[in-house]
Tab-separated table of C-alpha atoms in Angstrom:
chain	number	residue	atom	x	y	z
L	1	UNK	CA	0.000	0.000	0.000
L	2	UNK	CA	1.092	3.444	-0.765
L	3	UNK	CA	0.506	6.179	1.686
L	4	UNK	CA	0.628	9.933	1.381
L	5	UNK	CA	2.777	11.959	3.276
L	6	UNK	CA	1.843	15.109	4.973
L	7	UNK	CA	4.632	17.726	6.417
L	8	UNK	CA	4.417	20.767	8.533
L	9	UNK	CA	7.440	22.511	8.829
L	10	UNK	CA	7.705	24.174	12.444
L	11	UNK	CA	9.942	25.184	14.719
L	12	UNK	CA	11.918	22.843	16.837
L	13	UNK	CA	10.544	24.679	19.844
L	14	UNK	CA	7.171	24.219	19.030
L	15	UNK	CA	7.245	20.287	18.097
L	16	UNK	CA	5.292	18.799	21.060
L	17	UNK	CA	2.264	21.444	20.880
L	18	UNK	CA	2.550	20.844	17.573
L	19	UNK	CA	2.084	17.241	17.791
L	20	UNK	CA	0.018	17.286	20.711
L	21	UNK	CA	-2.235	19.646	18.584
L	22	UNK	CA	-2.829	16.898	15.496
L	23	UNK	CA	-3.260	14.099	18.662
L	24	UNK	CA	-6.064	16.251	19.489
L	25	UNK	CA	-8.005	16.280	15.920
L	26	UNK	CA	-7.123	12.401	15.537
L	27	UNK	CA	-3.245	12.194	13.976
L	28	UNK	CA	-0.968	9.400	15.813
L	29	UNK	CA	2.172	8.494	14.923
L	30	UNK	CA	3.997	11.727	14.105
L	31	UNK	CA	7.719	11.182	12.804
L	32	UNK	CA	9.999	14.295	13.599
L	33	UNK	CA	13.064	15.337	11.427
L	34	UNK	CA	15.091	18.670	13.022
L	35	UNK	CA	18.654	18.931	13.940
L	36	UNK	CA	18.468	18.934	17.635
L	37	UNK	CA	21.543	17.216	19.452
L	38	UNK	CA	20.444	13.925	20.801
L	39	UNK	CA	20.613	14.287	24.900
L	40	UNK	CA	22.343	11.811	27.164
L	41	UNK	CA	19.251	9.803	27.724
L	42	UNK	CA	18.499	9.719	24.016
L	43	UNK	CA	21.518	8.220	23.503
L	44	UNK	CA	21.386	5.429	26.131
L	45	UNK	CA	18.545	4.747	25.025
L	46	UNK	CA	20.170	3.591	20.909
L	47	UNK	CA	22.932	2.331	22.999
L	48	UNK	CA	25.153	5.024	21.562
L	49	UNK	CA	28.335	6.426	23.405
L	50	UNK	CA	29.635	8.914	20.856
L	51	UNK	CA	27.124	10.620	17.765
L	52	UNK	CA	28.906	11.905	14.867
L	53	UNK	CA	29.157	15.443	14.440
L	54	UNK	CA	25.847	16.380	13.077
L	55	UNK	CA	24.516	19.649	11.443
L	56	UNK	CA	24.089	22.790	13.432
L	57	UNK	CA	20.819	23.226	14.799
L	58	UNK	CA	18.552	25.460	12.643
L	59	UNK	CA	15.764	25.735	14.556
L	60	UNK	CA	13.224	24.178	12.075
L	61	UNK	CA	11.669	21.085	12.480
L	62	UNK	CA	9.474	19.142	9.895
L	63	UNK	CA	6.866	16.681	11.567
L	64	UNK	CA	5.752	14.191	8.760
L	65	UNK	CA	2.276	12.355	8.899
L	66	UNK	CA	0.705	9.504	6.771
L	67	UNK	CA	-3.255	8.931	5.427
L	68	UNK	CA	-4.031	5.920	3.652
L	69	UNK	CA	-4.663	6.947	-0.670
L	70	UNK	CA	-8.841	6.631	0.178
L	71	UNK	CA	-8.398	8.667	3.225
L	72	UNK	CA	-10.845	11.975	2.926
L	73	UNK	CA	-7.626	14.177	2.691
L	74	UNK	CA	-9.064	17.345	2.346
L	75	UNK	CA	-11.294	17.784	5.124
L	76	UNK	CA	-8.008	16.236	7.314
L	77	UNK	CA	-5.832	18.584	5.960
L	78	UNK	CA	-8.573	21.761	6.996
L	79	UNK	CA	-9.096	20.684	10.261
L	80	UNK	CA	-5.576	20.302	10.977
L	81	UNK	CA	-5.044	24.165	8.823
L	82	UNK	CA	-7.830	25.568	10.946
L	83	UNK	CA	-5.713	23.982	14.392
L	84	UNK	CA	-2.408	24.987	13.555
L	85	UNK	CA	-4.046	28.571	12.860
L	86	UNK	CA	-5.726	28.431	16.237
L	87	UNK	CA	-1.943	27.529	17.615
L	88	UNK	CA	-0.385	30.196	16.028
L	89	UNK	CA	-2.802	32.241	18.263
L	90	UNK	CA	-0.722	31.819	21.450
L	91	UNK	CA	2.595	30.676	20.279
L	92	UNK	CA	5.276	31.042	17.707
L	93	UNK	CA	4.946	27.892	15.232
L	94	UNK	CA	6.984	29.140	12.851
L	95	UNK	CA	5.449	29.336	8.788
L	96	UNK	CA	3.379	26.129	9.617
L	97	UNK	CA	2.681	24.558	5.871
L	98	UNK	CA	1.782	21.495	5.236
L	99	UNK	CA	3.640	20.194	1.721
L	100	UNK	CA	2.472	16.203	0.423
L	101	UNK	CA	4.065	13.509	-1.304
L	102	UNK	CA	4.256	10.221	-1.322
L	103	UNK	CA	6.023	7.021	0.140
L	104	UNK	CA	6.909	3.594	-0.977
L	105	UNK	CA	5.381	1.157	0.145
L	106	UNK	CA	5.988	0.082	3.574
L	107	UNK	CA	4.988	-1.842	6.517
L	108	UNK	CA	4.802	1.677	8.922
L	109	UNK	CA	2.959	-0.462	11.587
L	110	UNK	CA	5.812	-2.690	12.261
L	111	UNK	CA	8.877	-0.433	11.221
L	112	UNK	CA	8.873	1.517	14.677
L	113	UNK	CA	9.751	-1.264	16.584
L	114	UNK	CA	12.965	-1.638	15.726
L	115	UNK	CA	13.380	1.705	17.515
L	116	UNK	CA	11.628	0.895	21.221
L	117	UNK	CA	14.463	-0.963	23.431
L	118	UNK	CA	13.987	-2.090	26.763
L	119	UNK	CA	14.971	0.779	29.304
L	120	UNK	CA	14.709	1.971	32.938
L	121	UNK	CA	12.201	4.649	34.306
L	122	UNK	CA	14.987	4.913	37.688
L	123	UNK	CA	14.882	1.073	39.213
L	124	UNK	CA	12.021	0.015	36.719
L	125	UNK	CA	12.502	-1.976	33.983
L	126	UNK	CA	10.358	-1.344	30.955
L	127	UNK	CA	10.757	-4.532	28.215
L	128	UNK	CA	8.598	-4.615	25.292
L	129	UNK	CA	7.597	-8.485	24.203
L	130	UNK	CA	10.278	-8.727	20.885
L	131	UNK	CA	12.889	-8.578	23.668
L	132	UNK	CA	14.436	-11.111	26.484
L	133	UNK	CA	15.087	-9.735	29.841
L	134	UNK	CA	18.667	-9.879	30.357
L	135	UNK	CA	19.751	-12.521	33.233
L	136	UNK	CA	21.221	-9.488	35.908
L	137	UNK	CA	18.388	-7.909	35.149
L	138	UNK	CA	15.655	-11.152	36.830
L	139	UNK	CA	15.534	-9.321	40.430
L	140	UNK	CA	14.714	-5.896	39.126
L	141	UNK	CA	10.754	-5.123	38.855
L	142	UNK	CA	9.752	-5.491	35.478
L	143	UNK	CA	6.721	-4.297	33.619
L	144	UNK	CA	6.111	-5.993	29.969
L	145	UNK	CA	4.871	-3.367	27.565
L	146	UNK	CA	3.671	-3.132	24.035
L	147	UNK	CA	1.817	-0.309	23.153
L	148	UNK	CA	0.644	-1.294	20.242
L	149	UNK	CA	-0.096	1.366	17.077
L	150	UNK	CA	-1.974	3.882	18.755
L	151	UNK	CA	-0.305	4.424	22.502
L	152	UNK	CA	3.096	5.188	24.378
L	153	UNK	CA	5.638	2.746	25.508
L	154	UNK	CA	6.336	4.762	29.168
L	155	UNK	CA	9.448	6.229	27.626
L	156	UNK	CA	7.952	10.082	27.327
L	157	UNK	CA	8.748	12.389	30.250
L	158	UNK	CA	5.071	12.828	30.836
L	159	UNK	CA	4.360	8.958	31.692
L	160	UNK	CA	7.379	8.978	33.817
L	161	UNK	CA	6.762	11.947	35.898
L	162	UNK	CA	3.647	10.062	37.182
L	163	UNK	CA	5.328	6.520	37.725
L	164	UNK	CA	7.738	8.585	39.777
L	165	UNK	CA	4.491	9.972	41.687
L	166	UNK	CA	2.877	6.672	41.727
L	167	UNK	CA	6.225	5.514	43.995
L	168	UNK	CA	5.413	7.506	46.396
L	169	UNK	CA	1.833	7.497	47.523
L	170	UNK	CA	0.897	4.063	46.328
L	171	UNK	CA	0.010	1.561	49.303
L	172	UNK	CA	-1.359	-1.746	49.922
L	173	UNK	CA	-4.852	-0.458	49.988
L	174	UNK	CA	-4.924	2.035	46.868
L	175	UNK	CA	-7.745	2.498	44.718
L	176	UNK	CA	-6.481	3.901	41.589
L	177	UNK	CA	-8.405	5.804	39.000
L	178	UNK	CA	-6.369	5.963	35.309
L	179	UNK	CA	-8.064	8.236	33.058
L	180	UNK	CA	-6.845	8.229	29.349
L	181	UNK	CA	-5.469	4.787	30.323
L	182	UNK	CA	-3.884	3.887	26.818
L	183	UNK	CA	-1.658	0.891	26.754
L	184	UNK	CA	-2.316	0.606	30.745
L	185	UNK	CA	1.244	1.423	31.786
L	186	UNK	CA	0.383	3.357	34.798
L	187	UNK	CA	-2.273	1.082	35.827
L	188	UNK	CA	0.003	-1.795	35.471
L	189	UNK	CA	3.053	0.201	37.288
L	190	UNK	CA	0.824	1.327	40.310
L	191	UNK	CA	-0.665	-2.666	40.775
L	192	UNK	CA	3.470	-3.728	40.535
L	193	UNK	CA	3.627	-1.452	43.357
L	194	UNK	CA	0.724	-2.838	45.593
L	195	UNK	CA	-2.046	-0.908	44.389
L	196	UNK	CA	-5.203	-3.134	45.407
L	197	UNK	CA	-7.454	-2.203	42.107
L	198	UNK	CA	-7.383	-0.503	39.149
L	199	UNK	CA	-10.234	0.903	36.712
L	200	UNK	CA	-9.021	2.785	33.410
L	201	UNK	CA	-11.226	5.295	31.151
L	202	UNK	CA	-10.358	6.054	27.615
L	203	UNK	CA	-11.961	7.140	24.591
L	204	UNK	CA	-10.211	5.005	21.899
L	205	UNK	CA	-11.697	1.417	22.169
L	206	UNK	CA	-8.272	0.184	20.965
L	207	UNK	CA	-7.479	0.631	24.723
L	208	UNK	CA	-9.389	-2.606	25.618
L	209	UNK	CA	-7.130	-4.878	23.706
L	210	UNK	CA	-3.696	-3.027	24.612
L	211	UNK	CA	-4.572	-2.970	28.038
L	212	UNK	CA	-5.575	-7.194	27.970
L	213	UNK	CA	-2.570	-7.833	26.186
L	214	UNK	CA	-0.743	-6.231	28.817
L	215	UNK	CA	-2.516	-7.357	31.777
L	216	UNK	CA	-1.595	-10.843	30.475
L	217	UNK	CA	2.036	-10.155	29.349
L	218	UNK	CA	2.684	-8.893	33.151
L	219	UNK	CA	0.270	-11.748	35.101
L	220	UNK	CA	-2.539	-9.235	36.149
L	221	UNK	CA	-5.681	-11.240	36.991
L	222	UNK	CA	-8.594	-9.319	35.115
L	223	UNK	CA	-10.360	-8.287	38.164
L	224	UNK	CA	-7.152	-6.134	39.336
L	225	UNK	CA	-8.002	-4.019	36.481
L	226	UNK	CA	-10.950	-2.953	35.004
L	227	UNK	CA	-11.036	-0.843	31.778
L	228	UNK	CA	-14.202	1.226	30.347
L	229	UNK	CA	-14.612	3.580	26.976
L	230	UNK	CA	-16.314	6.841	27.561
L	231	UNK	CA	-15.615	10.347	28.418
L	232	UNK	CA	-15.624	10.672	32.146
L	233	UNK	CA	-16.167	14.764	31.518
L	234	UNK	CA	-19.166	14.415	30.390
L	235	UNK	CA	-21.120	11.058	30.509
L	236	UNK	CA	-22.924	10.273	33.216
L	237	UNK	CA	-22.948	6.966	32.631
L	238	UNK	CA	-19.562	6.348	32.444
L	239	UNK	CA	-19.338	8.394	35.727
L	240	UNK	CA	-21.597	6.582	37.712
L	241	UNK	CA	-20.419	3.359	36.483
L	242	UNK	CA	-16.635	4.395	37.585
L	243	UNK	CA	-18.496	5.918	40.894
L	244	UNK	CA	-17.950	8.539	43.160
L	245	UNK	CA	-15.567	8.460	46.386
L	246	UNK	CA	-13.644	5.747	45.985
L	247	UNK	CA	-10.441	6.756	45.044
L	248	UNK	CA	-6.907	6.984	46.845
L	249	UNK	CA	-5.424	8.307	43.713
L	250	UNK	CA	-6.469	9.817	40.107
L	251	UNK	CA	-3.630	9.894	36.957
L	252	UNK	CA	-4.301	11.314	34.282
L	253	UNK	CA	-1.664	11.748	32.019
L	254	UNK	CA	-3.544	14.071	29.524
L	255	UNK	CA	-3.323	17.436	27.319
L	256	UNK	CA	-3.450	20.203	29.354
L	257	UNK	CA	-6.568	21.290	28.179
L	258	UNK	CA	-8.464	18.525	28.871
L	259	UNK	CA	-7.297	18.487	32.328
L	260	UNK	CA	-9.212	22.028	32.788
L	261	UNK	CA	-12.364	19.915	32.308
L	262	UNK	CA	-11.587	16.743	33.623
L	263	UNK	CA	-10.107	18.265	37.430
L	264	UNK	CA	-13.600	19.803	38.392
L	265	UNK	CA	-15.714	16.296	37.424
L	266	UNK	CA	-12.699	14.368	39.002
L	267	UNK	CA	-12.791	15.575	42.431
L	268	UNK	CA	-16.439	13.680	43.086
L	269	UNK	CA	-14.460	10.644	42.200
L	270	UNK	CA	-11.934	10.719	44.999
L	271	UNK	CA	-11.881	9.979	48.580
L	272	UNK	CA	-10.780	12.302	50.891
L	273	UNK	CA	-7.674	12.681	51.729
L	274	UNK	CA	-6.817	11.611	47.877
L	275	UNK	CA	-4.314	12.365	45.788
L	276	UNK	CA	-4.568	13.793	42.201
L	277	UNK	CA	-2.126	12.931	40.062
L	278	UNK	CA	-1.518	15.242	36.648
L	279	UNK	CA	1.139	14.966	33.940
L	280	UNK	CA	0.707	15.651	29.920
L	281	UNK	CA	1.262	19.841	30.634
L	282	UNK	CA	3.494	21.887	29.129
L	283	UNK	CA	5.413	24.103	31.235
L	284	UNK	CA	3.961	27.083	29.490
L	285	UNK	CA	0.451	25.933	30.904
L	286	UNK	CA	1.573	24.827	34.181
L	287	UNK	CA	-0.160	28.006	36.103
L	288	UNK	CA	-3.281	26.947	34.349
L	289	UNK	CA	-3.445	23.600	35.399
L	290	UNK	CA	-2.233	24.847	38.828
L	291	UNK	CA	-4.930	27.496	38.796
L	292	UNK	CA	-7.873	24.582	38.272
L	293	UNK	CA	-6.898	22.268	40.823
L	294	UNK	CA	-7.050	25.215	43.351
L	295	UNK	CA	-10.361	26.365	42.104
L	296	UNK	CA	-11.850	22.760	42.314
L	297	UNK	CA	-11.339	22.844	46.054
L	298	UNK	CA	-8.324	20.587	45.890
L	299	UNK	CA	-4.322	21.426	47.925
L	300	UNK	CA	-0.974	21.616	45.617
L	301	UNK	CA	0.859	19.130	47.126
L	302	UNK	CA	3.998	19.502	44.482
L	303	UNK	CA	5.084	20.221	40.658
L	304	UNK	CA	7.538	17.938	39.836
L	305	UNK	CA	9.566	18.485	36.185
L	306	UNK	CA	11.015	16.495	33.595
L	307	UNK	CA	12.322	18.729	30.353
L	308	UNK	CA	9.861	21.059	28.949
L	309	UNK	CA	7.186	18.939	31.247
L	310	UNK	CA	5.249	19.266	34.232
L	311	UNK	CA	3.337	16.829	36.598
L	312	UNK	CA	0.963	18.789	39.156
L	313	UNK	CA	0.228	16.474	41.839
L	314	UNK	CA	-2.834	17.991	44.805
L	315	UNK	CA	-4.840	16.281	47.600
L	316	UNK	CA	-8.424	16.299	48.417
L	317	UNK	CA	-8.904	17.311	51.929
């Protein structure tokens, strides 16, 4: 199959909004080409020791994406115009056009994997199922993670800045609420750590199969986690069948934005004396996010960092 290929030539600065913008209208998988310097942790992560000198960095960044040939194109390519145009609204994108041309054929489902490697989030050990868990590495706690086409494999600051949360404050007796659950990785991290029960929300209903295939690949009986589709924010049903109360802790590793929604509804969800864990948030809209937790009655507990990231974690009292 031949695909078409869609770029939008940015600026390296703006990269993840820009990406996080096309998540938002319904575009996964976005490859990046800029001339950024890979960091330390990129490079432990190829295995690498020493790069070869490399261009200077520009500034520019070109994010590609792909649509099948009998995709409806044109009314893709407006709404993600009409975004980018919105974007440009509070931050510099840079000329944001969108040029297209096409690939050869491919198998761009498969081809990523031969970039995922197992690798550590501090003492945990993230292994996807294509590779063996090396023999010094048996007494280490291990989590076995695919995610599939359409979610993350834990190795994004934003995923990590919660498992680093989820260290803390998970217990024995945890109830744990994951909204935007995706491939289950938090879910699965805070049960590793004790957690009693999970339940996961998402709107994508490929979440029910990542999630089972993960539950299996790390021994998770079903009933440790339960997974629903629906948009907590604003269907009651899916609230009430979640229910209100009976959390320890809520993660939700989403967009900022969403967040401003979600916090408000959230809070009848959680016990008191909960914790409310956020991640997903630029640091540009960290005072937002900040801002809604305190006006939905909840404490700041902390703001941890990672990069350009932020993870705003507040208590119920």
């Amino acid at each position: 199959m031949r695909w078409n290929r869609f770029t939008v030539k940015t600026k390296t600065e703006a990269e993840d909004m820009v990406i996080c913008t096309l998540a938002e209208i319904g575009i996964e998988g976005v490859e990046i080409q800029d001339k950024q310097p890979l960091t330390e942790q990129d490079k432990a992560q190829m295995f690498v020791d020493i790069m070869p000198e490399g261009p200077e960095d520009d500034g520019i960044a070109y994010l590609n994406f792909y649509l099948e040939e009998d995709a409806d194109k044109e009314e893709i390519l407006k709404n993600v115009r009409d975004a980018l145009e919105e974007l440009r609204g509070f931050m510099d994108i840079g000329e944001g056009t969108i040029e297209e041309s096409q690939t050869e054929d491919k198998d761009w489902i498969n081809n990523w994997k031969e970039y995922f490697h197992q690798f550590y989030v501090d003492d945990i050990l993230i292994v996807p199922s294509w590779e063996e868990v090396k023999e010094e590495d048996r007494d280490k706690m291990i989590l076995h993670i695919d995610p599939g086409t359409a979610f993350g494999t834990g190795m994004h600051e934003t995923t990590q800045l919660v498992i680093r949360q989820l260290k803390k404050y998970v217990t024995e007796d945890t109830e744990l609420l994951d909204v935007g659950t995706g491939s289950g990785i938090l879910g699965i991290v805070a049960l590793k750590l004790g957690a009693k029960h999970v339940v996961g929300t998402d709107l994508d209903p490929c979440a029910i199969p990542a999630v089972s295939e993960n539950k299996e690949a790390n021994q998770i009986p079903d009933e440790d986690f339960e997974m629903m589709i629906g948009n907590i924010i604003d269907d009651k049903t899916v609230q009430e069948k979640v229910g209100y109360e009976r959390y320890d802790i809520v993660a939700a590793n989403i967009l900022a934005d969403v967040l401003l929604g979600l916090t408000p509804v959230v809070v009848n969800h959680m016990k008191k004396g909960a914790y409310y864990i956020t991640s997903g948030i630029l640091d540009v809209k960290e005072e937002v996010v900040v801002n809604a937790v305190k006006e939905a009655g909840l404490t700041l507990v902390e703001v941890t960092r990672q990069g350009e990231w932020v993870s705003v974690t507040a208590r119920k009292d």
